[in-house]
Amino acid sequence: MMKDNKRHTPDGFKDSLPGPYQFKLKLKQKIENTFYLAGYSPISSPMLEYAEVFEGAGSAPPRQMYRLIDREGDVLTLRSDMTPPVARIAATNYTPADLPLRFYYTENAFRCHQSYKGKAGEFTESGVELLGGGAEADAEVIALAVNCLRAAGLTEFRVYMGHAGFFRGALEESGMAEEDKAAALRHIAGHNIVAAEALLRGKKLSYGLIKLTERLNMLTGDAGILDEAGGLVHNETSALAVSALREIYDALTDYGLTEYILFDLGMTGTLDYYTGAVFRVYARGTGFSLLDGGRYDNLVKQYGQDFPAVGFSLKLDNLAAILDGGEPLSGGALIAYTRAGRKEAFLKAAELRAEGIRTENSLTVGAPREYYEAEARARGIERVYYFEGGDAWGI
Amino acid sequence: MGYLTFALTKGRLAEDAKKTLADIGLACEEMKEKSRKLIFVNEEQRLRFFLAKADDVPTYVEYGAADIGISGADSLLEEGRNLYEAMDLGFGKCRMVVAGPPEIREKMGRVNNIRVSTKYPNIAARHFYQKRRQTAEIVKLNGSVELGPIVGLSDVIVDIVESGSTLQENGLVVLEEVCDISARLVVNRVSMKTEYDRITDIIRRLKESRGV
């Protein structure tokens, strides 16, 4: 294919131009401020990690990882999400005495997708990880997810909660072979209800489990659905999952946020590292989830410390697209001058900037008044200050 | 109430899909006539319908451009999109098979880098690499794949067969089943949540009407 690569970005990658980028940064600021005020601390990690950091960490499938090889022959990978690096940082820099640890980040992550599928190869994630704690921590993180989206200006959205243990417990109870259990979980996580039902029917399983699988997709709704879900399972793991969700919901009631909360027991978490409650935010206006999170108690262990943990990441680009506020920048002041008025002009510019007014200098010296008025209009600037060396005039 | 948008597959599945939806009262007058219109609107029920090429239906649904789609399992398997596969609609039944000249049957497992021509390179690759554990050279064609073995482009083909008459007329036989194919109801991940009541009601009515 003839394509002048010198002029283009790779498929799945894009530039950010001032209007939309400024809007995205503003969202980031509002979201990070919410995290900061809740006691979370900023953290950053290298874009490149040893491939081992992500191996078995249940992040993106291996073929979606960008990999390269360094001079020593080690395989490096561009991070595909932030949770494994944050878990690594927590495990290698802190001890159990430091818990609870509260971190937040906004970083770009990378996935290598097939060409021309319209998927982003690089995307910005804002998120938090809370290490230490149980149901109280789950509720805190979910409340934070709601509050950061509200702070960003999103109004119409819902958090859907599920539990990784709910369906797994039912499968354990079934006595199926390990590979069939794994396949069933994969079908359910991949939303392939037809395949999951076909698999379980073929295994001559108990009526209860088949009924559950059929109903799984429908176990979506307000807290009342937990009663129905509890009645469909007869094993400890699933029962614990339901009671864990109730406990979190109780805490969210005291946060006053239940209007945002719904349940979806068919959600098991697409990333394998989830071990407890999982949650996702859906909003109209995008075909994809906005925010994904959950409890991952087995991940930090891989890096040497056994810390329980819960967190989420928010897809900042998707949020910016829904809120759609990428208008060009405007407002502020234009400073214009003749050679004689320059010193005074620069003083005025410094004064305006100290007041927090965005001020740019015209690069044309000594032009007539109409010229600067036109310049300001074209650039969306509200005010013009002109200095001739004698009296200043302003528009 | 917002529109609920349906993406239906053009061609083979279109008539059955329209009838299946009409059976539960989801249709509009315009759709019954032969028409060149691309999009049909039922204002009363706030429904929209459009027809798209088979392999594009999963794409429209994944991106939320359509809330619900009716798509062949072949397109879903090939495209591997992230969406709810909510129901087997039971029509448009056929089989995905490996086919070739009868004389290759004996040595198929021994052909080094067996050449496979197909419209479904992902399905073919999965079948040969994961199920047969055999290295294969996959050649993507856009139609009349039966030609592949006849003119010597490939050893075998992976394609869907209904009656098998096209294979027979060209001297090819079914060597192996890959999977069964039928039409599926697919739902966008977000629509499944934000339009939960309307969509689950449609699924329930479809299950009743089709007796599954």
Coordinates of C-alpha atoms in Angstrom, one line a residue:
Chain A
M1 CA 0.0 0.0 0.0
M2 CA 1.3 3.4 -0.9
K3 CA 1.1 5.6 2.1
D4 CA 3.5 8.4 2.9
N5 CA 4.4 7.4 6.5
K6 CA 6.3 10.6 7.0
R7 CA 3.0 12.5 7.2
H8 CA 0.9 10.0 9.3
T9 CA 0.6 8.4 12.7
P10 CA 0.4 4.6 13.0
D11 CA -3.1 3.0 12.8
G12 CA -4.6 3.3 16.3
F13 CA -2.5 6.3 17.4
K14 CA -3.4 9.9 17.2
D15 CA -2.2 13.4 17.9
S16 CA -4.0 15.6 20.4
L17 CA -4.7 19.1 19.1
P18 CA -5.1 22.1 21.5
G19 CA -8.9 22.4 21.9
P20 CA -9.8 18.7 22.6
Y21 CA -6.5 18.2 24.5
Q22 CA -7.1 21.1 26.8
F23 CA -10.5 19.7 27.5
K24 CA -9.0 16.3 28.3
L25 CA -6.5 17.8 30.6
K26 CA -9.2 19.7 32.4
L27 CA -11.1 16.5 33.0
K28 CA -7.9 14.9 34.2
Q29 CA -7.4 17.7 36.7
K30 CA -10.9 17.4 38.1
I31 CA -10.7 13.7 38.4
E32 CA -7.2 13.7 40.0
N33 CA -8.3 16.4 42.4
T34 CA -11.1 14.1 43.5
F35 CA -8.6 11.3 44.1
Y36 CA -6.2 13.6 45.9
L37 CA -8.8 14.9 48.3
A38 CA -9.8 11.4 49.1
G39 CA -6.3 10.8 50.4
Y40 CA -4.8 9.2 47.3
S41 CA -1.2 10.0 46.2
P42 CA 0.0 10.4 42.7
I43 CA 2.3 7.7 41.3
S44 CA 4.0 7.1 38.0
S45 CA 5.8 4.2 36.4
P46 CA 7.9 3.6 33.3
M47 CA 6.1 3.1 30.0
L48 CA 8.4 0.1 29.4
E49 CA 8.4 -2.8 31.8
Y50 CA 10.1 -6.2 31.7
A51 CA 7.7 -8.6 30.0
E52 CA 7.7 -10.7 33.2
V53 CA 5.8 -8.0 35.1
F54 CA 2.8 -8.7 32.9
E55 CA 3.1 -12.4 32.5
G56 CA 0.4 -14.3 34.3
A57 CA -0.9 -11.0 35.6
G58 CA -4.1 -11.4 33.7
S59 CA -3.7 -8.2 31.8
A60 CA -4.2 -8.0 28.0
P61 CA -3.8 -11.2 25.9
P62 CA -0.1 -11.7 25.0
R63 CA -0.7 -10.9 21.4
Q64 CA -2.1 -7.5 22.3
M65 CA 1.2 -6.5 24.0
Y66 CA 3.8 -4.4 22.2
R67 CA 7.2 -6.1 22.8
L68 CA 10.7 -5.1 22.1
I69 CA 14.1 -6.4 23.0
D70 CA 16.9 -4.4 24.7
R71 CA 20.6 -4.7 24.3
E72 CA 20.9 -7.4 27.0
G73 CA 18.3 -9.6 25.1
D74 CA 15.6 -9.0 27.7
V75 CA 12.1 -8.7 26.4
L76 CA 10.4 -5.4 27.3
T77 CA 6.8 -4.6 26.9
L78 CA 4.8 -1.3 26.6
R79 CA 2.5 -1.4 29.6
S80 CA -1.0 -2.6 28.6
D81 CA -2.6 -1.4 31.8
M82 CA -1.5 0.3 35.0
T83 CA -2.6 -2.3 37.6
P84 CA 0.3 -4.7 37.4
P85 CA 3.0 -1.9 37.5
V86 CA 1.2 -0.3 40.6
A87 CA 1.1 -3.8 42.2
R88 CA 4.8 -4.2 41.5
I89 CA 5.6 -0.8 43.0
A90 CA 3.5 -1.5 46.1
A91 CA 5.1 -4.9 46.7
T92 CA 8.7 -3.8 46.1
N93 CA 8.7 -0.4 48.0
Y94 CA 6.3 -1.0 51.0
T95 CA 5.7 -3.4 53.8
P96 CA 2.4 -4.6 55.4
A97 CA 2.9 -2.0 58.1
D98 CA 2.4 0.7 55.4
L99 CA -1.1 -0.4 54.6
P100 CA -3.5 1.0 53.6
L101 CA -1.8 2.5 50.6
R102 CA -3.7 4.7 48.3
F103 CA -2.4 5.5 44.9
Y104 CA -3.7 7.3 41.8
Y105 CA -2.3 7.8 38.3
T106 CA -3.1 9.1 34.9
E107 CA -0.9 7.4 32.3
N108 CA -1.0 6.1 28.8
A109 CA -1.3 2.4 28.1
F110 CA -0.8 0.5 24.9
R111 CA -2.5 -2.4 23.1
C112 CA -1.5 -3.8 19.8
H113 CA -4.7 -4.4 17.8
Q114 CA -5.4 -5.8 14.4
S115 CA -5.3 -3.0 11.8
Y116 CA -8.4 -1.2 10.7
K117 CA -10.6 -2.3 13.5
G118 CA -10.8 1.2 14.8
K119 CA -9.3 0.4 18.2
A120 CA -6.9 2.7 20.0
G121 CA -3.3 1.5 20.3
E122 CA -2.6 4.1 22.9
F123 CA -5.1 5.4 25.4
T124 CA -5.1 7.4 28.6
E125 CA -6.2 5.7 31.9
S126 CA -6.9 7.6 35.1
G127 CA -7.3 5.3 38.1
V128 CA -6.7 4.4 41.7
E129 CA -5.5 1.4 43.6
L130 CA -6.2 0.9 47.3
L131 CA -4.1 -1.7 48.9
G132 CA -5.3 -3.1 52.2
G133 CA -8.8 -3.4 53.6
G134 CA -11.9 -5.4 52.6
A135 CA -15.5 -4.5 51.9
E136 CA -14.9 -0.9 53.3
A137 CA -12.2 -0.5 50.7
D138 CA -14.4 -1.8 47.9
A139 CA -17.1 0.7 48.9
E140 CA -14.6 3.5 49.1
V141 CA -13.2 2.9 45.7
I142 CA -16.7 2.5 44.1
A143 CA -17.8 5.8 45.8
L144 CA -14.7 7.4 44.4
A145 CA -15.5 6.1 40.9
V146 CA -18.9 7.8 41.2
N147 CA -17.5 11.0 42.6
C148 CA -14.8 11.5 40.1
L149 CA -17.3 11.0 37.2
R150 CA -19.6 13.5 38.8
A151 CA -16.7 15.9 39.3
A152 CA -15.9 15.6 35.6
G153 CA -19.5 16.7 34.8
L154 CA -21.0 13.3 33.8
T155 CA -24.6 13.0 35.1
E156 CA -26.2 10.0 33.3
F157 CA -24.3 6.9 34.3
R158 CA -24.6 3.8 36.4
V159 CA -22.1 1.5 38.2
Y160 CA -22.8 -2.2 37.6
M161 CA -21.5 -4.5 40.4
G162 CA -20.9 -8.2 40.1
H163 CA -18.6 -10.7 41.8
A164 CA -15.9 -12.9 40.3
G165 CA -16.8 -15.6 42.8
F166 CA -20.5 -15.9 42.0
F167 CA -20.4 -17.9 38.8
R168 CA -17.1 -19.6 39.7
G169 CA -18.6 -21.0 42.9
A170 CA -21.5 -22.4 40.9
L171 CA -19.0 -24.0 38.5
E172 CA -17.0 -25.5 41.3
E173 CA -20.1 -27.1 42.7
S174 CA -20.8 -28.7 39.3
G175 CA -17.8 -31.0 39.4
M176 CA -17.0 -30.4 35.7
A177 CA -13.5 -30.9 34.3
E178 CA -11.1 -28.0 34.8
E179 CA -10.9 -27.2 31.1
D180 CA -14.7 -27.1 30.8
K181 CA -15.0 -24.8 33.8
A182 CA -12.4 -22.5 32.2
A183 CA -14.3 -22.6 28.9
A184 CA -17.6 -21.8 30.6
L185 CA -16.0 -18.8 32.4
R186 CA -14.4 -17.6 29.2
H187 CA -17.8 -17.8 27.5
I188 CA -19.6 -15.9 30.3
A189 CA -16.8 -13.3 30.5
G190 CA -17.0 -12.9 26.7
H191 CA -20.8 -12.5 26.9
N192 CA -21.3 -15.6 24.7
I193 CA -24.5 -16.9 26.4
V194 CA -25.3 -19.2 23.5
A195 CA -21.9 -21.0 23.8
A196 CA -22.1 -21.2 27.6
E197 CA -25.5 -22.7 27.6
A198 CA -24.6 -25.2 24.9
L199 CA -21.5 -26.2 26.8
L200 CA -23.3 -26.8 30.1
R201 CA -26.3 -28.5 28.5
G202 CA -23.9 -31.0 26.8
K203 CA -22.4 -31.8 30.2
K204 CA -25.6 -33.2 31.6
L205 CA -25.3 -30.9 34.6
S206 CA -27.7 -30.3 37.4
Y207 CA -30.9 -28.4 36.5
G208 CA -29.9 -25.7 38.9
L209 CA -26.7 -24.7 37.1
I210 CA -28.3 -24.7 33.7
K211 CA -31.1 -22.5 35.1
L212 CA -28.5 -20.3 36.6
T213 CA -26.6 -19.9 33.3
E214 CA -29.8 -19.1 31.5
R215 CA -30.7 -16.5 34.1
L216 CA -27.2 -15.2 34.6
N217 CA -27.6 -12.6 31.8
M218 CA -30.8 -11.5 33.4
L219 CA -29.5 -11.1 36.9
T220 CA -29.2 -7.3 36.3
G221 CA -31.1 -4.8 38.4
D222 CA -31.3 -3.1 41.8
A223 CA -30.4 -4.6 45.1
G224 CA -33.5 -6.8 44.9
I225 CA -31.7 -9.0 42.4
L226 CA -29.3 -10.2 45.1
D227 CA -32.2 -12.1 46.8
E228 CA -33.0 -13.8 43.5
A229 CA -29.3 -14.5 42.8
G230 CA -28.9 -16.0 46.4
G231 CA -31.8 -18.3 45.8
L232 CA -30.2 -19.7 42.6
V233 CA -27.0 -21.0 44.1
H234 CA -26.3 -23.6 46.8
N235 CA -22.6 -23.4 47.5
E236 CA -20.5 -21.4 49.9
T237 CA -18.4 -19.5 47.4
S238 CA -21.4 -18.1 45.5
A239 CA -23.2 -17.4 48.8
L240 CA -20.2 -15.5 50.1
A241 CA -20.1 -13.5 46.8
V242 CA -23.7 -12.4 47.3
S243 CA -23.1 -11.4 51.0
A244 CA -20.0 -9.5 50.0
L245 CA -22.0 -7.5 47.5
R246 CA -24.6 -6.8 50.1
E247 CA -22.0 -5.6 52.6
I248 CA -20.5 -3.2 50.0
Y249 CA -24.0 -2.0 49.0
D250 CA -24.7 -1.3 52.7
A251 CA -21.7 1.0 52.9
L252 CA -22.6 2.7 49.6
T253 CA -26.1 3.4 51.1
D254 CA -24.3 5.4 53.8
Y255 CA -22.3 7.2 51.2
G256 CA -25.7 8.2 49.8
L257 CA -24.8 6.9 46.3
T258 CA -27.3 4.0 45.8
E259 CA -29.0 5.9 43.0
Y260 CA -25.9 5.1 40.9
I261 CA -25.6 1.5 41.8
L262 CA -27.0 -1.5 39.9
F263 CA -26.0 -5.2 40.0
D264 CA -25.1 -7.5 37.2
L265 CA -24.3 -11.0 38.5
G266 CA -23.3 -12.1 35.0
M267 CA -20.2 -9.9 35.2
T268 CA -17.2 -11.9 36.2
G269 CA -14.5 -9.4 35.2
T270 CA -12.8 -9.7 31.9
L271 CA -9.3 -9.4 33.3
D272 CA -8.3 -12.7 35.0
Y273 CA -6.8 -11.0 38.1
Y274 CA -10.1 -10.1 39.7
T275 CA -10.9 -12.2 42.8
G276 CA -13.9 -10.4 44.4
A277 CA -16.3 -7.6 43.6
V278 CA -16.0 -6.3 40.1
F279 CA -17.7 -3.2 38.7
R280 CA -18.1 -1.3 35.5
V281 CA -19.6 2.0 34.6
Y282 CA -21.8 2.3 31.5
A283 CA -23.2 5.5 30.1
R284 CA -25.2 6.3 27.0
G285 CA -23.2 7.8 24.2
T286 CA -20.5 5.2 24.0
G287 CA -20.6 1.5 23.0
F288 CA -17.9 0.6 25.5
S289 CA -17.6 0.7 29.3
L290 CA -16.2 3.9 30.7
L291 CA -14.6 2.6 33.8
D292 CA -13.6 -1.0 34.9
G293 CA -12.5 -2.1 38.3
G294 CA -12.6 -4.7 41.0
R295 CA -10.8 -6.6 43.8
Y296 CA -7.6 -8.5 42.9
D297 CA -6.3 -10.1 46.0
N298 CA -3.9 -12.5 44.3
L299 CA -1.9 -10.1 42.1
V300 CA 0.4 -8.3 44.5
K301 CA 1.6 -11.7 45.7
Q302 CA 3.3 -12.2 42.3
Y303 CA 5.7 -9.4 43.1
G304 CA 6.5 -10.6 46.6
Q305 CA 4.0 -9.2 49.1
D306 CA 0.6 -10.5 50.0
F307 CA -1.5 -7.3 49.9
P308 CA -5.2 -7.4 49.3
A309 CA -6.1 -4.7 46.7
V310 CA -9.0 -3.0 44.9
G311 CA -8.9 -0.4 42.1
F312 CA -10.3 0.9 38.9
S313 CA -9.2 2.6 35.8
L314 CA -11.2 5.2 33.8
K315 CA -10.8 5.6 30.1
L316 CA -10.2 9.3 29.9
D317 CA -10.5 9.5 26.1
N318 CA -13.9 7.8 26.1
L319 CA -15.1 10.2 28.8
A320 CA -13.9 13.2 26.9
A321 CA -15.7 11.9 23.8
I322 CA -19.0 11.6 25.7
L323 CA -18.8 15.0 27.3
D324 CA -17.7 16.4 24.0
G325 CA -16.3 19.8 25.2
G326 CA -13.4 20.2 22.8
E327 CA -14.2 23.8 21.7
P328 CA -11.2 25.9 20.6
L329 CA -9.6 27.8 23.4
S330 CA -10.8 31.4 23.7
G331 CA -10.9 34.4 26.1
G332 CA -7.8 36.1 27.4
A333 CA -6.0 39.2 26.1
L334 CA -3.8 40.3 23.2
I335 CA -0.9 42.6 23.9
A336 CA 0.0 44.9 21.0
Y337 CA 2.7 47.6 20.9
T338 CA 4.9 50.0 19.0
R339 CA 8.7 49.8 19.5
A340 CA 8.4 52.7 22.0
G341 CA 5.6 51.1 24.0
R342 CA 7.2 47.7 24.2
K343 CA 8.6 47.9 27.8
E344 CA 5.3 49.1 29.2
A345 CA 3.4 46.4 27.2
F346 CA 5.5 43.6 28.7
L347 CA 4.8 45.0 32.2
K348 CA 1.1 44.9 31.5
A349 CA 1.3 41.4 30.1
A350 CA 3.1 40.2 33.2
E351 CA 0.5 41.9 35.4
L352 CA -2.4 40.2 33.5
R353 CA -0.7 36.8 33.7
A354 CA -0.2 37.3 37.4
E355 CA -4.0 37.8 37.6
G356 CA -4.5 34.5 35.9
I357 CA -5.5 36.0 32.5
R358 CA -4.2 34.1 29.5
T359 CA -2.2 36.8 27.6
E360 CA -0.5 36.5 24.3
N361 CA 1.7 39.0 22.5
S362 CA 1.1 40.1 19.0
L363 CA 4.2 39.5 16.9
T364 CA 3.4 42.4 14.6
V365 CA 4.9 45.7 15.9
G366 CA 3.3 49.1 15.3
A367 CA 0.3 48.1 13.1
P368 CA -2.9 50.2 13.1
R369 CA -5.7 49.5 15.6
E370 CA -7.9 47.7 13.1
Y371 CA -5.2 45.2 12.4
Y372 CA -5.1 44.0 16.1
E373 CA -8.8 44.0 16.4
A374 CA -9.0 41.6 13.5
E375 CA -6.1 39.5 14.9
A376 CA -7.9 39.2 18.2
R377 CA -11.2 38.2 16.6
A378 CA -9.5 35.6 14.4
R379 CA -7.8 34.0 17.4
G380 CA -10.9 34.1 19.7
I381 CA -9.3 36.6 22.1
E382 CA -11.6 39.0 24.0
R383 CA -9.5 42.0 24.8
V384 CA -6.7 44.0 23.1
Y385 CA -4.2 46.2 24.9
Y386 CA -2.2 48.6 22.8
F387 CA 0.9 50.5 23.9
E388 CA 2.3 53.4 21.8
G389 CA 4.8 54.7 24.3
G390 CA 2.4 57.5 25.3
D391 CA -1.1 56.7 26.5
A392 CA -2.3 53.1 26.3
W393 CA -5.7 52.3 25.0
G394 CA -7.7 49.1 25.5
I395 CA -10.6 47.5 23.6
Chain B
M1 CA -37.6 7.0 24.8
G2 CA -34.7 6.7 22.5
Y3 CA -34.6 4.6 19.3
L4 CA -33.6 1.0 19.6
T5 CA -31.6 0.2 16.5
F6 CA -31.4 -3.2 14.8
A7 CA -28.7 -4.2 12.3
L8 CA -29.9 -7.1 10.1
T9 CA -27.8 -9.1 7.7
K10 CA -28.4 -8.7 4.0
G11 CA -29.0 -11.7 1.8
R12 CA -29.4 -15.2 3.0
L13 CA -30.6 -14.3 6.5
A14 CA -32.5 -11.1 5.8
E15 CA -36.0 -12.6 5.1
D16 CA -35.9 -14.9 8.1
A17 CA -34.6 -12.2 10.3
K18 CA -37.4 -9.8 9.3
K19 CA -40.0 -12.5 9.8
T20 CA -38.6 -13.5 13.2
L21 CA -38.9 -9.9 14.4
A22 CA -42.3 -9.4 12.7
D23 CA -43.6 -12.5 14.6
I24 CA -43.2 -10.7 17.9
G25 CA -44.5 -7.4 16.5
L26 CA -41.3 -5.7 15.8
A27 CA -41.5 -4.4 12.2
C28 CA -42.6 -1.6 10.1
E29 CA -44.8 -1.5 7.0
E30 CA -41.9 -0.2 4.8
M31 CA -39.9 -3.3 5.4
K32 CA -42.4 -5.6 3.9
E33 CA -42.2 -4.0 0.5
K34 CA -39.2 -4.3 -1.8
S35 CA -37.4 -1.2 -1.2
R36 CA -34.0 0.4 -1.8
K37 CA -34.1 2.3 1.4
L38 CA -31.3 1.7 3.8
I39 CA -33.0 2.5 7.1
F40 CA -36.5 1.8 8.2
V41 CA -38.1 3.6 11.1
N42 CA -41.1 2.6 13.3
E43 CA -41.9 5.8 15.1
E44 CA -44.7 4.3 17.2
Q45 CA -42.4 1.8 18.8
R46 CA -39.3 3.9 18.5
L47 CA -37.4 1.3 16.5
R48 CA -35.0 1.6 13.6
F49 CA -33.8 -1.2 11.3
F50 CA -31.0 -1.3 8.8
L51 CA -29.4 -3.9 6.6
A52 CA -25.7 -4.4 6.4
K53 CA -23.2 -6.9 5.0
A54 CA -22.9 -10.0 7.1
D55 CA -19.4 -9.3 8.4
D56 CA -20.2 -5.7 9.2
V57 CA -23.1 -6.5 11.5
P58 CA -20.9 -7.4 14.5
T59 CA -18.9 -4.2 13.9
Y60 CA -22.0 -2.0 14.0
V61 CA -23.1 -3.7 17.2
E62 CA -19.8 -3.6 19.0
Y63 CA -19.5 0.1 18.5
G64 CA -23.1 0.7 19.6
A65 CA -24.1 2.1 16.2
A66 CA -26.8 -0.6 16.4
D67 CA -28.1 -1.9 19.8
I68 CA -29.1 -5.3 18.5
G69 CA -27.9 -7.3 15.5
I70 CA -28.9 -10.5 13.8
S71 CA -25.8 -12.1 12.5
G72 CA -24.6 -15.5 11.3
A73 CA -22.4 -17.4 13.8
D74 CA -19.8 -17.5 11.0
S75 CA -19.4 -13.7 11.0
L76 CA -19.3 -13.6 14.8
L77 CA -16.6 -16.3 14.9
E78 CA -14.6 -14.6 12.2
E79 CA -14.8 -11.1 13.5
G80 CA -14.3 -12.0 17.2
R81 CA -16.1 -8.8 18.4
N82 CA -16.8 -7.9 22.0
L83 CA -20.6 -8.2 22.3
Y84 CA -23.3 -10.2 23.9
E85 CA -24.2 -13.3 21.9
A86 CA -27.6 -13.5 23.6
M87 CA -29.6 -16.2 21.7
D88 CA -29.5 -18.8 19.0
L89 CA -32.3 -17.9 16.7
G90 CA -32.3 -21.3 15.0
F91 CA -32.6 -20.3 11.4
G92 CA -29.9 -20.0 8.7
K93 CA -28.6 -23.3 9.7
C94 CA -25.5 -24.7 7.9
R95 CA -22.1 -26.1 8.7
M96 CA -18.6 -24.7 8.6
V97 CA -16.4 -27.5 7.2
V98 CA -13.0 -28.3 5.7
A99 CA -13.6 -29.6 2.2
G100 CA -11.3 -30.7 -0.6
P101 CA -10.8 -33.3 -3.3
P102 CA -11.5 -36.9 -2.0
E103 CA -7.9 -38.0 -2.6
I104 CA -6.5 -35.7 0.0
R105 CA -8.6 -37.3 2.8
E106 CA -5.9 -39.9 3.6
K107 CA -2.9 -37.6 3.7
M108 CA -4.5 -34.4 5.0
G109 CA -2.7 -34.7 8.4
R110 CA 0.6 -35.2 6.7
V111 CA 0.7 -32.3 4.3
N112 CA 3.4 -30.0 5.4
N113 CA 2.1 -26.4 5.5
I114 CA -1.2 -27.4 4.1
R115 CA -2.7 -24.6 2.0
V116 CA -6.2 -23.5 2.9
S117 CA -8.2 -21.1 0.9
T118 CA -11.2 -19.4 2.7
K119 CA -13.3 -16.4 3.2
Y120 CA -12.8 -17.0 7.0
P121 CA -9.1 -16.8 7.7
N122 CA -9.5 -16.5 11.5
I123 CA -11.8 -19.5 11.7
A124 CA -9.5 -21.5 9.5
A125 CA -6.4 -20.5 11.4
R126 CA -8.1 -21.4 14.8
H127 CA -9.2 -24.8 13.4
F128 CA -5.9 -25.8 12.0
Y129 CA -3.6 -24.4 14.7
Q130 CA -5.6 -25.0 17.8
K131 CA -7.9 -28.0 17.0
R132 CA -5.8 -29.9 14.5
R133 CA -2.5 -28.6 15.8
Q134 CA -1.3 -28.5 12.2
T135 CA 0.6 -25.6 10.6
A136 CA -1.3 -24.2 7.7
E137 CA -0.9 -21.6 5.1
I138 CA -4.1 -19.6 5.0
V139 CA -5.1 -17.8 1.8
K140 CA -7.9 -15.4 2.0
L141 CA -10.4 -15.3 -0.9
N142 CA -13.5 -13.2 -1.2
G143 CA -15.8 -15.7 -3.0
S144 CA -16.1 -18.9 -4.9
V145 CA -13.5 -20.5 -2.7
E146 CA -14.3 -23.9 -4.1
L147 CA -12.1 -22.9 -7.0
G148 CA -9.0 -23.0 -4.8
P149 CA -8.3 -26.8 -4.9
I150 CA -9.6 -27.1 -8.5
V151 CA -7.1 -24.7 -10.0
G152 CA -4.4 -25.7 -7.6
L153 CA -4.3 -22.5 -5.4
S154 CA -4.9 -24.5 -2.3
D155 CA -5.1 -28.1 -0.9
V156 CA -8.4 -27.6 0.9
I157 CA -11.0 -25.0 1.7
V158 CA -12.8 -23.9 4.8
D159 CA -16.3 -22.7 4.0
I160 CA -20.0 -23.0 5.0
V161 CA -22.1 -25.6 3.3
E162 CA -25.9 -25.9 3.3
S163 CA -26.9 -28.7 1.0
G164 CA -23.4 -29.6 -0.2
S165 CA -24.5 -29.4 -3.9
T166 CA -21.9 -26.8 -4.8
L167 CA -19.1 -29.0 -3.4
Q168 CA -20.5 -32.0 -5.2
E169 CA -20.7 -30.3 -8.6
N170 CA -17.1 -29.3 -8.3
G171 CA -15.9 -32.7 -7.2
L172 CA -15.1 -31.8 -3.6
V173 CA -16.1 -33.6 -0.4
V174 CA -16.5 -32.6 3.2
L175 CA -13.4 -33.7 5.0
E176 CA -14.1 -32.5 8.5
E177 CA -16.6 -30.5 10.5
V178 CA -15.5 -27.2 12.0
C179 CA -18.7 -26.1 13.7
D180 CA -22.4 -25.6 13.3
I181 CA -23.6 -22.3 12.1
S182 CA -26.9 -20.5 12.7
A183 CA -28.3 -17.0 13.1
R184 CA -27.6 -15.4 16.5
L185 CA -29.1 -12.4 18.3
V186 CA -26.3 -10.1 19.4
V187 CA -26.5 -7.1 21.7
N188 CA -24.1 -4.2 22.4
R189 CA -22.5 -4.4 25.8
V190 CA -23.7 -1.0 26.9
S191 CA -27.2 -1.2 25.4
M192 CA -27.6 -4.5 27.3
K193 CA -27.4 -2.4 30.4
T194 CA -28.8 1.0 29.5
E195 CA -31.8 -0.5 27.6
Y196 CA -32.0 -3.6 29.8
D197 CA -35.8 -3.7 30.2
R198 CA -36.6 -3.3 26.5
I199 CA -33.9 -5.7 25.3
T200 CA -34.6 -8.5 27.8
D201 CA -38.3 -8.2 27.0
I202 CA -37.4 -8.7 23.3
I203 CA -35.2 -11.8 24.1
R204 CA -37.9 -13.3 26.3
R205 CA -40.6 -12.8 23.5
L206 CA -38.2 -14.2 20.9
K207 CA -37.5 -17.3 23.1
E208 CA -41.3 -17.8 23.5
S209 CA -42.1 -17.3 19.9
R210 CA -39.3 -19.6 18.7
G211 CA -39.9 -22.2 21.4
V212 CA -36.4 -22.2 22.8

